[in-house]
PDB file of C-alpha atoms in Angstrom:
ATOM      1  CA  LEU A 222      16.701  -1.005 -11.789  1.00  0.00           C
ATOM      2  CA  PRO A 223      14.372  -0.071  -9.166  1.00  0.00           C
ATOM      3  CA  VAL A 224      10.977   1.902  -9.048  1.00  0.00           C
ATOM      4  CA  SER A 225      10.150   4.738  -6.537  1.00  0.00           C
ATOM      5  CA  TYR A 226       6.692   5.679  -6.213  1.00  0.00           C
ATOM      6  CA  PHE A 227       6.014   8.671  -3.422  1.00  0.00           C
ATOM      7  CA  SER A 228       2.913   8.933  -1.860  1.00  0.00           C
ATOM      8  CA  VAL A 229       0.504  12.286  -1.404  1.00  0.00           C
ATOM      9  CA  ASP A 230       0.066  13.024   2.464  1.00  0.00           C
ATOM     10  CA  THR A 231      -2.481  14.845   3.691  1.00  0.00           C
ATOM     11  CA  VAL A 232      -3.506  16.553   7.105  1.00  0.00           C
ATOM     12  CA  ILE A 233      -7.189  15.833   7.554  1.00  0.00           C
ATOM     13  CA  GLU A 234      -8.254  19.074   9.184  1.00  0.00           C
ATOM     14  CA  ASP A 235     -10.780  19.376  12.101  1.00  0.00           C
ATOM     15  CA  GLU A 236     -12.577  22.029  14.128  1.00  0.00           C
ATOM     16  CA  ASN A 237      -9.855  23.053  16.166  1.00  0.00           C
ATOM     17  CA  ASP A 238      -6.305  24.254  13.654  1.00  0.00           C
ATOM     18  CA  GLU A 239      -3.777  22.245  16.000  1.00  0.00           C
ATOM     19  CA  VAL A 240      -2.557  20.516  12.984  1.00  0.00           C
ATOM     20  CA  SER A 241      -1.702  22.973  10.889  1.00  0.00           C
ATOM     21  CA  ASN A 242       1.682  23.059  11.563  1.00  0.00           C
ATOM     22  CA  ILE A 243       2.554  19.757  10.958  1.00  0.00           C
ATOM     23  CA  THR A 244       5.047  19.649   7.553  1.00  0.00           C
ATOM     24  CA  THR A 245       4.344  17.450   4.740  1.00  0.00           C
ATOM     25  CA  GLU A 246       8.283  16.160   5.591  1.00  0.00           C
ATOM     26  CA  PHE A 247       6.863  15.280   8.749  1.00  0.00           C
ATOM     27  CA  LEU A 248       4.078  13.353   7.404  1.00  0.00           C
ATOM     28  CA  ASN A 249       6.450  11.517   4.610  1.00  0.00           C
ATOM     29  CA  SER A 250       8.307  10.431   7.709  1.00  0.00           C
ATOM     30  CA  VAL A 251       5.442   8.546   9.485  1.00  0.00           C
ATOM     31  CA  THR A 252       4.320   4.965   8.616  1.00  0.00           C
ATOM     32  CA  PRO A 253       1.655   3.642  11.328  1.00  0.00           C
ATOM     33  CA  SER A 254       0.940   0.002  10.961  1.00  0.00           C
ATOM     34  CA  GLY A 255      -0.944  -1.328   7.929  1.00  0.00           C
ATOM     35  CA  MET A 256       0.147   1.310   5.931  1.00  0.00           C
ATOM     36  CA  PRO A 257       2.979   1.795   2.839  1.00  0.00           C
ATOM     37  CA  GLU A 258       5.349   3.430   3.292  1.00  0.00           C
ATOM     38  CA  HIS A 259       5.894   6.523   1.395  1.00  0.00           C
ATOM     39  CA  ASP A 260       8.889   5.768  -0.829  1.00  0.00           C
ATOM     40  CA  LEU A 261       7.970   2.195  -2.015  1.00  0.00           C
ATOM     41  CA  LYS A 262      10.317   1.424  -4.644  1.00  0.00           C
ATOM     42  CA  LEU A 263       9.546  -1.561  -6.635  1.00  0.00           C
ATOM     43  CA  LYS A 264      11.478  -4.384  -9.848  1.00  0.00           C
ATOM     44  CA  GLU A 265       9.641  -6.198 -12.107  1.00  0.00           C
ATOM     45  CA  GLY A 266       9.833  -9.843 -10.512  1.00  0.00           C
ATOM     46  CA  CYS A 267      10.225  -8.814  -7.050  1.00  0.00           C
ATOM     47  CA  PRO A 268       7.026  -9.928  -4.503  1.00  0.00           C
ATOM     48  CA  ILE A 269       4.604  -8.203  -2.726  1.00  0.00           C
ATOM     49  CA  ILE A 270       2.038  -8.733  -1.073  1.00  0.00           C
ATOM     50  CA  LEU A 271      -1.591  -6.309  -0.478  1.00  0.00           C
ATOM     51  CA  ILE A 272      -2.104  -4.614   2.738  1.00  0.00           C
ATOM     52  CA  ARG A 273      -5.691  -3.901   2.016  1.00  0.00           C
ATOM     53  CA  ASN A 274      -8.765  -5.499   0.598  1.00  0.00           C
ATOM     54  CA  LEU A 275      -9.680  -4.392  -2.992  1.00  0.00           C
ATOM     55  CA  ASP A 276     -11.888  -6.887  -4.904  1.00  0.00           C
ATOM     56  CA  GLN A 277     -12.620 -10.109  -2.912  1.00  0.00           C
ATOM     57  CA  LYS A 278     -14.179 -11.633  -5.995  1.00  0.00           C
ATOM     58  CA  LYS A 279     -11.141 -10.992  -8.327  1.00  0.00           C
ATOM     59  CA  GLY A 280      -8.959 -12.949  -4.989  1.00  0.00           C
ATOM     60  CA  LEU A 281      -7.583  -9.467  -4.227  1.00  0.00           C
ATOM     61  CA  CYS A 282      -7.257  -9.397  -0.153  1.00  0.00           C
ATOM     62  CA  ASN A 283      -5.327  -8.385   2.670  1.00  0.00           C
ATOM     63  CA  GLY A 284      -2.143 -10.728   2.705  1.00  0.00           C
ATOM     64  CA  THR A 285      -2.577 -11.955  -1.259  1.00  0.00           C
ATOM     65  CA  ARG A 286       1.318 -12.567  -2.452  1.00  0.00           C
ATOM     66  CA  LEU A 287       1.857 -11.307  -5.959  1.00  0.00           C
ATOM     67  CA  ILE A 288       5.084 -10.595  -8.170  1.00  0.00           C
ATOM     68  CA  VAL A 289       5.544  -7.861 -10.074  1.00  0.00           C
ATOM     69  CA  LYS A 290       5.174  -7.868 -13.845  1.00  0.00           C
ATOM     70  CA  SER A 291       5.268  -4.440 -15.051  1.00  0.00           C
ATOM     71  CA  LEU A 292       5.764  -0.999 -13.084  1.00  0.00           C
ATOM     72  CA  GLY A 293       3.476   1.719 -14.659  1.00  0.00           C
ATOM     73  CA  ALA A 294       3.073   5.281 -13.631  1.00  0.00           C
ATOM     74  CA  ARG A 295      -0.221   5.046 -12.114  1.00  0.00           C
ATOM     75  CA  ILE A 296      -0.517   1.117 -11.826  1.00  0.00           C
ATOM     76  CA  ILE A 297       1.412  -1.762 -11.215  1.00  0.00           C
ATOM     77  CA  GLU A 298       0.531  -5.345 -13.350  1.00  0.00           C
ATOM     78  CA  ALA A 299       1.434  -8.259 -11.248  1.00  0.00           C
ATOM     79  CA  GLU A 300       0.747 -11.918 -10.904  1.00  0.00           C
ATOM     80  CA  ILE A 301      -1.215 -13.866  -8.359  1.00  0.00           C
ATOM     81  CA  ILE A 302       0.723 -16.409  -6.267  1.00  0.00           C
ATOM     82  CA  SER A 303      -1.126 -17.097  -3.195  1.00  0.00           C
ATOM     83  CA  GLY A 304      -5.172 -17.603  -2.221  1.00  0.00           C
ATOM     84  CA  SER A 305      -7.321 -20.301  -4.026  1.00  0.00           C
ATOM     85  CA  ARG A 306      -5.988 -22.190  -6.493  1.00  0.00           C
ATOM     86  CA  TYR A 307      -8.928 -20.652  -8.787  1.00  0.00           C
ATOM     87  CA  PHE A 308      -7.417 -17.732  -8.555  1.00  0.00           C
ATOM     88  CA  ILE A 309      -2.963 -18.289  -8.581  1.00  0.00           C
ATOM     89  CA  GLY A 310      -1.660 -17.185 -11.882  1.00  0.00           C
ATOM     90  CA  ASN A 311      -4.542 -14.189 -13.041  1.00  0.00           C
ATOM     91  CA  LYS A 312      -3.064 -11.095 -13.809  1.00  0.00           C
ATOM     92  CA  VAL A 313      -4.108  -8.239 -12.121  1.00  0.00           C
ATOM     93  CA  PHE A 314      -3.672  -4.531 -11.909  1.00  0.00           C
ATOM     94  CA  ILE A 315      -3.398  -2.802  -8.466  1.00  0.00           C
ATOM     95  CA  PRO A 316      -4.264   1.101  -8.648  1.00  0.00           C
ATOM     96  CA  ARG A 317      -3.172   3.452  -5.893  1.00  0.00           C
ATOM     97  CA  ILE A 318      -5.647   4.115  -3.369  1.00  0.00           C
ATOM     98  CA  LYS A 319      -6.594   7.146  -0.468  1.00  0.00           C
ATOM     99  CA  LEU A 320      -5.662   5.190   2.752  1.00  0.00           C
ATOM    100  CA  CYS A 321      -6.276   6.676   6.192  1.00  0.00           C
ATOM    101  CA  PRO A 322      -4.342   4.610   9.310  1.00  0.00           C
ATOM    102  CA  SER A 323      -6.577   2.970  12.027  1.00  0.00           C
ATOM    103  CA  ASP A 324      -4.413   2.827  15.106  1.00  0.00           C
ATOM    104  CA  LEU A 325      -4.623   5.723  17.267  1.00  0.00           C
ATOM    105  CA  THR A 326      -0.744   5.805  17.801  1.00  0.00           C
ATOM    106  CA  VAL A 327      -0.370   9.497  15.682  1.00  0.00           C
ATOM    107  CA  PRO A 328      -2.457  12.204  17.226  1.00  0.00           C
ATOM    108  CA  PHE A 329      -4.092  13.488  14.366  1.00  0.00           C
ATOM    109  CA  LYS A 330      -5.783  12.088  11.014  1.00  0.00           C
ATOM    110  CA  PHE A 331      -4.104  12.237   8.076  1.00  0.00           C
ATOM    111  CA  GLU A 332      -4.486  10.789   4.638  1.00  0.00           C
ATOM    112  CA  ARG A 333      -1.825   8.798   2.632  1.00  0.00           C
ATOM    113  CA  VAL A 334      -2.467   7.938  -1.736  1.00  0.00           C
ATOM    114  CA  GLN A 335      -0.310   5.301  -2.069  1.00  0.00           C
ATOM    115  CA  PHE A 336      -0.342   1.686  -3.739  1.00  0.00           C
ATOM    116  CA  PRO A 337      -1.967  -0.624  -0.793  1.00  0.00           C
ATOM    117  CA  VAL A 338       1.574  -3.127  -1.406  1.00  0.00           C
ATOM    118  CA  LYS A 339       3.809  -4.137   0.733  1.00  0.00           C
ATOM    119  CA  LEU A 340       7.712  -5.313  -0.548  1.00  0.00           C
ATOM    120  CA  ALA A 341       7.320  -9.122   0.516  1.00  0.00           C
ATOM    121  CA  TYR A 342      11.230 -10.577   1.031  1.00  0.00           C
ATOM    122  CA  CYS A 343      10.441 -11.785   3.743  1.00  0.00           C
ATOM    123  CA  LEU A 344       7.827 -13.213   4.983  1.00  0.00           C
ATOM    124  CA  THR A 345       6.431 -16.011   7.474  1.00  0.00           C
ATOM    125  CA  ILE A 346       3.565 -17.488   7.161  1.00  0.00           C
ATOM    126  CA  ASN A 347       1.808 -19.063  10.226  1.00  0.00           C
ATOM    127  CA  LYS A 348      -1.500 -21.376   9.746  1.00  0.00           C
ATOM    128  CA  SER A 349      -2.916 -23.455  12.598  1.00  0.00           C
TER     129      SER A 349
END
């Protein structure tokens, strides 16, 4: 059965108080590029891809593919399946982290606490 992980979204207040009328439901519906979804559904054995650098010395870089081994309440245990041959097969733990969107399509600043992964059910690799 899939496990749903819901993010915690909060607006970052600025000098002007124009953002105070933004609802949590609206924040949950917004998914800027490079951000994980509000409702992340995962199962054991599914392929995922990292969308942030977590620990480059351990091979946890943006774009690293992994297979989910176990799902906890606050952590995901996964096995690296791409990258350098020194890291393939290593078991790693992925925590929830605070993410802020960097694109300017959203007219306000907010942060999302979620696992920095996306489901990699359909993936195109382009190496030239």
